[in-house]
């Protein structure tokens, strides 16, 4: 009979397999680094959008022109080994 009384003679249930596993510090660090990277990218895109809203078309293409020189240096350094 299963009524609403407190029965202290019942055996405790075994822990379920869906219990959360302990979080390792390295996983937390990796997640924090990923979050920082995503927030940095989001901040960059938001600032770029704000610049386009303020200064218009020049703010849209000037960062791309600046990145061309940086990418050229990166490609040359990769090629030289």
Coordinates of C-alpha atoms in Angstrom, one line a residue:
X1 CA 0.0 0.0 0.0
X2 CA 1.5 3.3 -1.1
X3 CA -0.1 6.1 0.9
X4 CA 1.2 9.6 1.8
X5 CA 2.7 8.6 5.1
X6 CA 6.4 8.9 5.8
X7 CA 7.9 5.4 5.7
X8 CA 11.4 5.4 7.0
X9 CA 11.9 1.7 6.3
X10 CA 12.2 2.3 2.5
X11 CA 15.6 1.8 1.1
X12 CA 17.4 4.7 -0.5
X13 CA 17.5 4.7 -4.3
X14 CA 20.7 4.2 -6.1
X15 CA 22.2 7.4 -7.7
X16 CA 21.1 7.8 -11.2
X17 CA 23.5 7.7 -14.1
X18 CA 22.4 11.2 -15.2
X19 CA 24.1 12.8 -12.2
X20 CA 26.4 15.6 -13.2
X21 CA 30.0 14.6 -13.5
X22 CA 32.5 16.7 -11.6
X23 CA 33.9 19.5 -13.7
X24 CA 37.7 19.5 -14.2
X25 CA 39.6 22.7 -13.9
X26 CA 41.0 22.3 -17.4
X27 CA 37.5 22.1 -18.8
X28 CA 36.5 25.3 -16.9
X29 CA 39.7 27.0 -18.2
X30 CA 39.0 26.0 -21.8
X31 CA 35.4 27.2 -21.5
X32 CA 36.6 30.5 -20.1
X33 CA 39.1 31.0 -22.9
X34 CA 36.4 30.2 -25.5
X35 CA 34.0 32.6 -23.9
X36 CA 36.7 35.4 -23.9
X37 CA 37.5 34.8 -27.5
X38 CA 33.8 34.9 -28.5
X39 CA 33.2 38.1 -26.5
X40 CA 36.3 39.7 -28.1
X41 CA 35.0 38.9 -31.6
X42 CA 31.5 40.2 -30.6
X43 CA 33.0 43.4 -29.3
X44 CA 35.1 43.9 -32.4
X45 CA 32.0 43.4 -34.7
X46 CA 29.9 45.7 -32.6
X47 CA 32.6 48.5 -32.6
X48 CA 33.0 48.1 -36.4
X49 CA 29.2 48.4 -36.8
X50 CA 29.2 51.5 -34.6
X51 CA 32.0 53.0 -36.7
X52 CA 30.0 52.3 -39.9
X53 CA 26.9 53.9 -38.4
X54 CA 28.9 57.0 -37.4
X55 CA 31.3 57.5 -40.3
X56 CA 29.6 55.5 -43.1
X57 CA 31.3 53.7 -45.9
X58 CA 35.0 54.6 -45.2
X59 CA 34.6 52.8 -41.8
X60 CA 33.4 49.7 -43.6
X61 CA 36.4 49.2 -45.9
X62 CA 39.4 50.9 -44.1
X63 CA 39.7 48.1 -41.5
X64 CA 39.8 45.5 -44.3
X65 CA 42.6 47.5 -46.0
X66 CA 44.6 47.6 -42.8
X67 CA 44.1 43.8 -42.4
X68 CA 45.5 43.2 -45.8
X69 CA 48.9 44.4 -44.7
X70 CA 48.8 42.3 -41.6
X71 CA 47.7 39.2 -43.5
X72 CA 50.5 39.8 -46.0
X73 CA 53.1 39.8 -43.2
X74 CA 51.5 36.6 -41.8
X75 CA 51.7 34.8 -45.1
X76 CA 55.3 35.8 -45.7
X77 CA 56.3 34.6 -42.2
X78 CA 54.5 31.3 -42.9
X79 CA 56.2 30.9 -46.2
X80 CA 59.7 31.6 -44.8
X81 CA 59.1 29.0 -42.1

